Tab-separated table of N, CA and C in Angstrom:
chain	number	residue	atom	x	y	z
W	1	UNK	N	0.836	-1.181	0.000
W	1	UNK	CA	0.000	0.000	0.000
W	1	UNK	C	0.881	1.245	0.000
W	2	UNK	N	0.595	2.537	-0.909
W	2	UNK	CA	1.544	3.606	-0.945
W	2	UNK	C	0.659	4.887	-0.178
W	3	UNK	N	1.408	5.340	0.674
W	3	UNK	CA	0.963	5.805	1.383
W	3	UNK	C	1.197	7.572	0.725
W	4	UNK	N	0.033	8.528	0.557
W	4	UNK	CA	0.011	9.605	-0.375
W	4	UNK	C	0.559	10.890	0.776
W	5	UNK	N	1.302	11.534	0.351
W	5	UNK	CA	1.735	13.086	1.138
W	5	UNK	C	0.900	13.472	1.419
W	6	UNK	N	0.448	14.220	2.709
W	6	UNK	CA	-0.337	15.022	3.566
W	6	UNK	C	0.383	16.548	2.763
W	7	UNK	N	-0.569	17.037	2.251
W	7	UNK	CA	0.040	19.147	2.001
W	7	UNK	C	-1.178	19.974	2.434
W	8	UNK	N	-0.024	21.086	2.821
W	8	UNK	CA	-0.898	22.660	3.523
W	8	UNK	C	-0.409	23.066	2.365
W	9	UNK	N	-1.012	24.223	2.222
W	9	UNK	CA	-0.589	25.192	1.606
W	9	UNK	C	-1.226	26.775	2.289
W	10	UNK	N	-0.307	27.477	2.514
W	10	UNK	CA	-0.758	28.650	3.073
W	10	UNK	C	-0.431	30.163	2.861
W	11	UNK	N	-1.129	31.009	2.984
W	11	UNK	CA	-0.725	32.322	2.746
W	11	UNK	C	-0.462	32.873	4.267
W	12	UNK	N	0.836	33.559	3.992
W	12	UNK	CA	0.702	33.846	5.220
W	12	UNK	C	1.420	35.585	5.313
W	13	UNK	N	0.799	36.664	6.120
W	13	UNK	CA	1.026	37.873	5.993
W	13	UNK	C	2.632	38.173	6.159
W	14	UNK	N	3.255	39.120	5.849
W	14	UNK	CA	4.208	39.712	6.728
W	14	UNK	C	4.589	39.401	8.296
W	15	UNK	N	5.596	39.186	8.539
W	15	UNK	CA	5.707	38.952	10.204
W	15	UNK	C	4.664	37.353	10.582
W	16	UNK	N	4.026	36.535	9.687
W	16	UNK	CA	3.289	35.361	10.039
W	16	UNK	C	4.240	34.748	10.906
W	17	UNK	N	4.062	33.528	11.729
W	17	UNK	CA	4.838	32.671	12.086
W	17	UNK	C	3.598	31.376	12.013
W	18	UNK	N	4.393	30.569	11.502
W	18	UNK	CA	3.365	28.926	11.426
W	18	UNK	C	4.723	27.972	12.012
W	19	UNK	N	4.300	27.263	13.080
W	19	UNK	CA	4.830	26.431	13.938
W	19	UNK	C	4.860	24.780	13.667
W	20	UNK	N	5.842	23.835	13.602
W	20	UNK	CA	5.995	22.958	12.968
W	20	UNK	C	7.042	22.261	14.052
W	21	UNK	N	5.873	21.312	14.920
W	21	UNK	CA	5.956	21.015	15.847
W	21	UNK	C	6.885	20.102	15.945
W	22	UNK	N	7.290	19.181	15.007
W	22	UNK	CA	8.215	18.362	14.878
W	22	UNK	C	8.155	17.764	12.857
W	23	UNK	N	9.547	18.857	12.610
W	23	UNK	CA	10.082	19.132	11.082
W	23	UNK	C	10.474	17.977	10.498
W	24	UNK	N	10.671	16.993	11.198
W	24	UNK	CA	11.254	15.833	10.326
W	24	UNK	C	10.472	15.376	9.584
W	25	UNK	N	11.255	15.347	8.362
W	25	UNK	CA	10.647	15.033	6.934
W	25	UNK	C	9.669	15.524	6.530
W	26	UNK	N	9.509	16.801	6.969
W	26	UNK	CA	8.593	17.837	6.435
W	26	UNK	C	9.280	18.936	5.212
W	27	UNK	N	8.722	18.730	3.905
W	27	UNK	CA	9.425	19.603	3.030
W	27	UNK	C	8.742	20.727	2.813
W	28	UNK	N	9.388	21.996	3.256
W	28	UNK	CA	8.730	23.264	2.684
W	28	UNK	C	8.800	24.313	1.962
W	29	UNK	N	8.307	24.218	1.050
W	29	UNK	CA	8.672	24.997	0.061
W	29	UNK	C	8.037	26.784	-0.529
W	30	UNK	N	8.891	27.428	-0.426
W	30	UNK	CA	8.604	28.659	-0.836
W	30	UNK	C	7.801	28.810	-2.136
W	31	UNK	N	6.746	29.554	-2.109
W	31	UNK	CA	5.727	29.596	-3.528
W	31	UNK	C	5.611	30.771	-3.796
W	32	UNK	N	6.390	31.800	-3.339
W	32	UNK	CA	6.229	33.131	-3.174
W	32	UNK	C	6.448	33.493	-2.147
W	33	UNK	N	6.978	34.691	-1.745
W	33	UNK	CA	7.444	35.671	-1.172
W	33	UNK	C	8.812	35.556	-0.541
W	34	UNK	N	8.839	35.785	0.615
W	34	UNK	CA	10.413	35.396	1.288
W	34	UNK	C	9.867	34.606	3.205
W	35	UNK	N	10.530	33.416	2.800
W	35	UNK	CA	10.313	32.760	4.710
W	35	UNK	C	11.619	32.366	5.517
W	36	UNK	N	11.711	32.930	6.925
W	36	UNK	CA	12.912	32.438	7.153
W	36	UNK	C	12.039	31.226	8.232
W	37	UNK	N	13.134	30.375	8.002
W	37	UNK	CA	12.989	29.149	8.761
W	37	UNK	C	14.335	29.092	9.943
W	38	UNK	N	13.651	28.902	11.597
W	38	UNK	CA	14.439	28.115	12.130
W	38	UNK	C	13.889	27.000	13.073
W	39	UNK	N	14.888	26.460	13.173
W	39	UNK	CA	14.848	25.219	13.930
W	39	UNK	C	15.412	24.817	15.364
W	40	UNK	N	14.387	24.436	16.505
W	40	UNK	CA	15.395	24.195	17.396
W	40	UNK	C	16.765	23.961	17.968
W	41	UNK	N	18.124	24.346	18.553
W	41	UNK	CA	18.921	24.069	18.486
W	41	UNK	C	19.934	23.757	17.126
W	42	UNK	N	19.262	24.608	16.166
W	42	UNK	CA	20.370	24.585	14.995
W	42	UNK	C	20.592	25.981	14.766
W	43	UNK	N	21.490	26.468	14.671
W	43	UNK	CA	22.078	27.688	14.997
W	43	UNK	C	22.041	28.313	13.246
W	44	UNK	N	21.748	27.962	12.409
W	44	UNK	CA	21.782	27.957	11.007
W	44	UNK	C	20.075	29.154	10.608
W	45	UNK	N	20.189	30.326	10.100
W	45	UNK	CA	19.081	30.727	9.538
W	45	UNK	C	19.022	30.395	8.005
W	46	UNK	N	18.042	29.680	7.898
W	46	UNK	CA	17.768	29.142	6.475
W	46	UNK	C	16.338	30.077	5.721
W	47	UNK	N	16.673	30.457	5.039
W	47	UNK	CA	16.135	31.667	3.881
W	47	UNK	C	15.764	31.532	2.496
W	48	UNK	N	13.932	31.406	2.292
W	48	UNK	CA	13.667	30.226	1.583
W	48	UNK	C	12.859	31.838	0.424
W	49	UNK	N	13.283	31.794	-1.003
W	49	UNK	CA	12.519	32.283	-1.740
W	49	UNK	C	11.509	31.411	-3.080
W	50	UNK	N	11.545	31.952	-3.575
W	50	UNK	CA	9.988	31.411	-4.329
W	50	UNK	C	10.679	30.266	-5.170
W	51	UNK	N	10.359	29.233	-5.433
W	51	UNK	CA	11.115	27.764	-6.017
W	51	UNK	C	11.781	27.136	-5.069
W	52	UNK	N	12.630	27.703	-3.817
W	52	UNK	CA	13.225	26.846	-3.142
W	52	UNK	C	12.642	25.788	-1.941
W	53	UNK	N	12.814	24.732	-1.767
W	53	UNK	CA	12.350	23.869	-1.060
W	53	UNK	C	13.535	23.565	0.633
W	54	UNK	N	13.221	23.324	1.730
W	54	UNK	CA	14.193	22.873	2.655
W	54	UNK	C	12.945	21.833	3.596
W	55	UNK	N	14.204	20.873	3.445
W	55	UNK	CA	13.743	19.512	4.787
W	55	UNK	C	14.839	19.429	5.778
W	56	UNK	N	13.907	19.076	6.819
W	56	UNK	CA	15.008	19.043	8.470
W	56	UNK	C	14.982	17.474	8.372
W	57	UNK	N	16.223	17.056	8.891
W	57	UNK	CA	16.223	15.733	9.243
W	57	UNK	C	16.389	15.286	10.431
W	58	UNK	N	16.156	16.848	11.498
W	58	UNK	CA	15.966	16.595	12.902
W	58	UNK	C	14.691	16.621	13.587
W	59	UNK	N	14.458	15.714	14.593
W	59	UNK	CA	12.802	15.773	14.953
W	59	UNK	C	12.402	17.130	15.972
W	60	UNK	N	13.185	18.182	15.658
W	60	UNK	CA	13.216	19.511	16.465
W	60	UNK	C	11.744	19.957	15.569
W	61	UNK	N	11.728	21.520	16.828
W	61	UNK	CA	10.333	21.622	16.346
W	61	UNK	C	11.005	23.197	15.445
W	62	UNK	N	10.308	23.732	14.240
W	62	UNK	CA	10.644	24.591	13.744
W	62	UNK	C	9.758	25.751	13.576
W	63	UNK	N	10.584	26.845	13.443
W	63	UNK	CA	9.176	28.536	13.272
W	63	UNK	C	9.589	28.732	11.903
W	64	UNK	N	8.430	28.881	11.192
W	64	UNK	CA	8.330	29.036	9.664
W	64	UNK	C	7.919	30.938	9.500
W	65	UNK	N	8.405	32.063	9.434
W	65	UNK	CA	8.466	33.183	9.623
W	65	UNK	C	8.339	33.601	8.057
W	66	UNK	N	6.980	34.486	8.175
W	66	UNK	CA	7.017	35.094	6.468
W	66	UNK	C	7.980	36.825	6.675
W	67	UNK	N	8.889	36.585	5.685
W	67	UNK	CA	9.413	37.804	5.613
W	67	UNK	C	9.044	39.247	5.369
W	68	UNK	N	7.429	38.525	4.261
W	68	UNK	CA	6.895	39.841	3.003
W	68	UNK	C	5.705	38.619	3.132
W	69	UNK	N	4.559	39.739	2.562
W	69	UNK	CA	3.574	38.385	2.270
W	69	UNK	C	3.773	37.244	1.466
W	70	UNK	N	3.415	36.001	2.151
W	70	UNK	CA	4.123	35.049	1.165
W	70	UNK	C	2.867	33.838	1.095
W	71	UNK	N	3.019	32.802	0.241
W	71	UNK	CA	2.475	31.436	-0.065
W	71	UNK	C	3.833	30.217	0.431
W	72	UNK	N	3.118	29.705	1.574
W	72	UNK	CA	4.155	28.462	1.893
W	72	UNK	C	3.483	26.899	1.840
W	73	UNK	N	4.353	25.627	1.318
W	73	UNK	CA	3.131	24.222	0.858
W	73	UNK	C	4.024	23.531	1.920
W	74	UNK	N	3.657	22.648	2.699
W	74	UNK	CA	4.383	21.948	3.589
W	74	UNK	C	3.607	20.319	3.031
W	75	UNK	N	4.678	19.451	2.834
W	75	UNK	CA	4.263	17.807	2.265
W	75	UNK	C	5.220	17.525	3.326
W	76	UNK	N	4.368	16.101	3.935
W	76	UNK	CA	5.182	14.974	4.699
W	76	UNK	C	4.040	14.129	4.948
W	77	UNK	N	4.646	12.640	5.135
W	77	UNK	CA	3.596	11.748	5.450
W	77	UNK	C	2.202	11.679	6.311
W	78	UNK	N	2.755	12.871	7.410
W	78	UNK	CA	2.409	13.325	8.186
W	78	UNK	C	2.716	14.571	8.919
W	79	UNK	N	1.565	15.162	8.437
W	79	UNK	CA	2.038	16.735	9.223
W	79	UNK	C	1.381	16.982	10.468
W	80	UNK	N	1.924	17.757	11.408
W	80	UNK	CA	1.624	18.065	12.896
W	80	UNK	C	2.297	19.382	13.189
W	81	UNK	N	1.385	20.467	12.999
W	81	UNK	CA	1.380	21.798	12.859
W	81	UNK	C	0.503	22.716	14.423
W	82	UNK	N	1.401	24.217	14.486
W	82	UNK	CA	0.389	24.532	15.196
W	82	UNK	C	0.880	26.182	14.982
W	83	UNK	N	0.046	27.385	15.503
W	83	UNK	CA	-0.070	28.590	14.821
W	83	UNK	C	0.298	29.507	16.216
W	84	UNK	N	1.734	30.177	16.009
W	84	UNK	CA	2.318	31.021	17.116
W	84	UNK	C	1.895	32.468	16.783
W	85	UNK	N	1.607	33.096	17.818
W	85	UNK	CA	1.180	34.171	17.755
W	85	UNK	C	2.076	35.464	18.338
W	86	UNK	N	2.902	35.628	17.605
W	86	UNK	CA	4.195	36.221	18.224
W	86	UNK	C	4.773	36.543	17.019
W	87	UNK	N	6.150	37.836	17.198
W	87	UNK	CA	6.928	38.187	15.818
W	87	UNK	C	7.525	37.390	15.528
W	88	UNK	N	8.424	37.723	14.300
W	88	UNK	CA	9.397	36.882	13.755
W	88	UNK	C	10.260	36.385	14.971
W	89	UNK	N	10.627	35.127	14.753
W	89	UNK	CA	11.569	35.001	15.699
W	89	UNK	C	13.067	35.575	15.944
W	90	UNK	N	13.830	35.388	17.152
W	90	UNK	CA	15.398	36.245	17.102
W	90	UNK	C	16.174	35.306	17.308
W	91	UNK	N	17.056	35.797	16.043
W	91	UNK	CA	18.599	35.049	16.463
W	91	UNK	C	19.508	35.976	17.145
W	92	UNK	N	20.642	35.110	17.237
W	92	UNK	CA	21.768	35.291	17.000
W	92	UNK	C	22.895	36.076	16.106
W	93	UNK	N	22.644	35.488	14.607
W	93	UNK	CA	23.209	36.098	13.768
W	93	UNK	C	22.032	36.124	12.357
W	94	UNK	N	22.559	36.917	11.728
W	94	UNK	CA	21.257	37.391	10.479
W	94	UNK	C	22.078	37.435	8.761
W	95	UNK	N	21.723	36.768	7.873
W	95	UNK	CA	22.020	36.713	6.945
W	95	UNK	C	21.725	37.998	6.275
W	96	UNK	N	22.682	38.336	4.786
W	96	UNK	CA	22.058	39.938	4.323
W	96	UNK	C	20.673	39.787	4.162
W	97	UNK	N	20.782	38.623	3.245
W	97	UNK	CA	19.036	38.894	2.798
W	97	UNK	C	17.956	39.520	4.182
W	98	UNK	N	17.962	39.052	5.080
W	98	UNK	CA	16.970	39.220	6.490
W	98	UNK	C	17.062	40.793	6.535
W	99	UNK	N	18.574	41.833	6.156
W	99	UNK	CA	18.664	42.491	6.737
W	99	UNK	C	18.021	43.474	5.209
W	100	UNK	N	18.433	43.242	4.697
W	100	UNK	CA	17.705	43.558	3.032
W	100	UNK	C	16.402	43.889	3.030
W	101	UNK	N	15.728	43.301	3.995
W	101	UNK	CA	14.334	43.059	4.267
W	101	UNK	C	13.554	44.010	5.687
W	102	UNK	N	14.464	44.826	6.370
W	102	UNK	CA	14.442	45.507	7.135
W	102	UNK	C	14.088	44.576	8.667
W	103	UNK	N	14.584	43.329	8.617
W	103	UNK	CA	14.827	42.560	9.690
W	103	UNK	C	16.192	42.250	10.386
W	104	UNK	N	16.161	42.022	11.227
W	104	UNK	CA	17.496	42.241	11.948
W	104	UNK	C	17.178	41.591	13.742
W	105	UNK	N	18.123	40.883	13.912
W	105	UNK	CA	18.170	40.540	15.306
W	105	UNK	C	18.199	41.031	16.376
W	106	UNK	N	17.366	40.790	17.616
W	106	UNK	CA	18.098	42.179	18.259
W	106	UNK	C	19.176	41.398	19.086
């Protein structure tokens, strides 16, 4: 028996955050606009524009952050999602693009 991908697909405003309670083997892909993605305990800001796709292969839980209004599709066998109500999240350190975007860490 083949078991078919579970997909969201979502719009989500400026400053959105959609919560992704546990990322493993969840692929998400940018359909528009700009999303930064992080992930529990990975010190890495990953910066997803329109065509690009990223999967975690850790069972950490991840914040999916719209940069600009954007369209985001999340596929995995199983998805287990939930909706934070709070700004973008803060790092550490900030890639140009983030800062390009008038975001910045504090």
């Amino acid at each position: 028996m083949q078991v078919r991908p579970q997909r969201l697909s979502l719009s989500l405003p400026k400053k959105a955050i959609f919560t992704l309670p546990d990322a493993h083997e969840v692929d998400i892909e940018c359909q528009s606009g700009a999303l930064w993605i992080t992930i529990d305990h990975d010190r890495r800001d990953i910066v997803l524009e329109p065509g690009e796709h990223f999967r975690s292969a850790s069972h950490e839980s991840a914040l999916v952050a719209a940069l600009e209004p954007s369209c985001v599709r999340f596929s995995a066998r199983r998805l287990s999602v939930a909706v934070a109500q709070e700004d973008a999240p803060q790092r550490t350190a900030s890639p140009w693009r983030l800062w390009l975007r008038g975001m910045s860490p504090a």
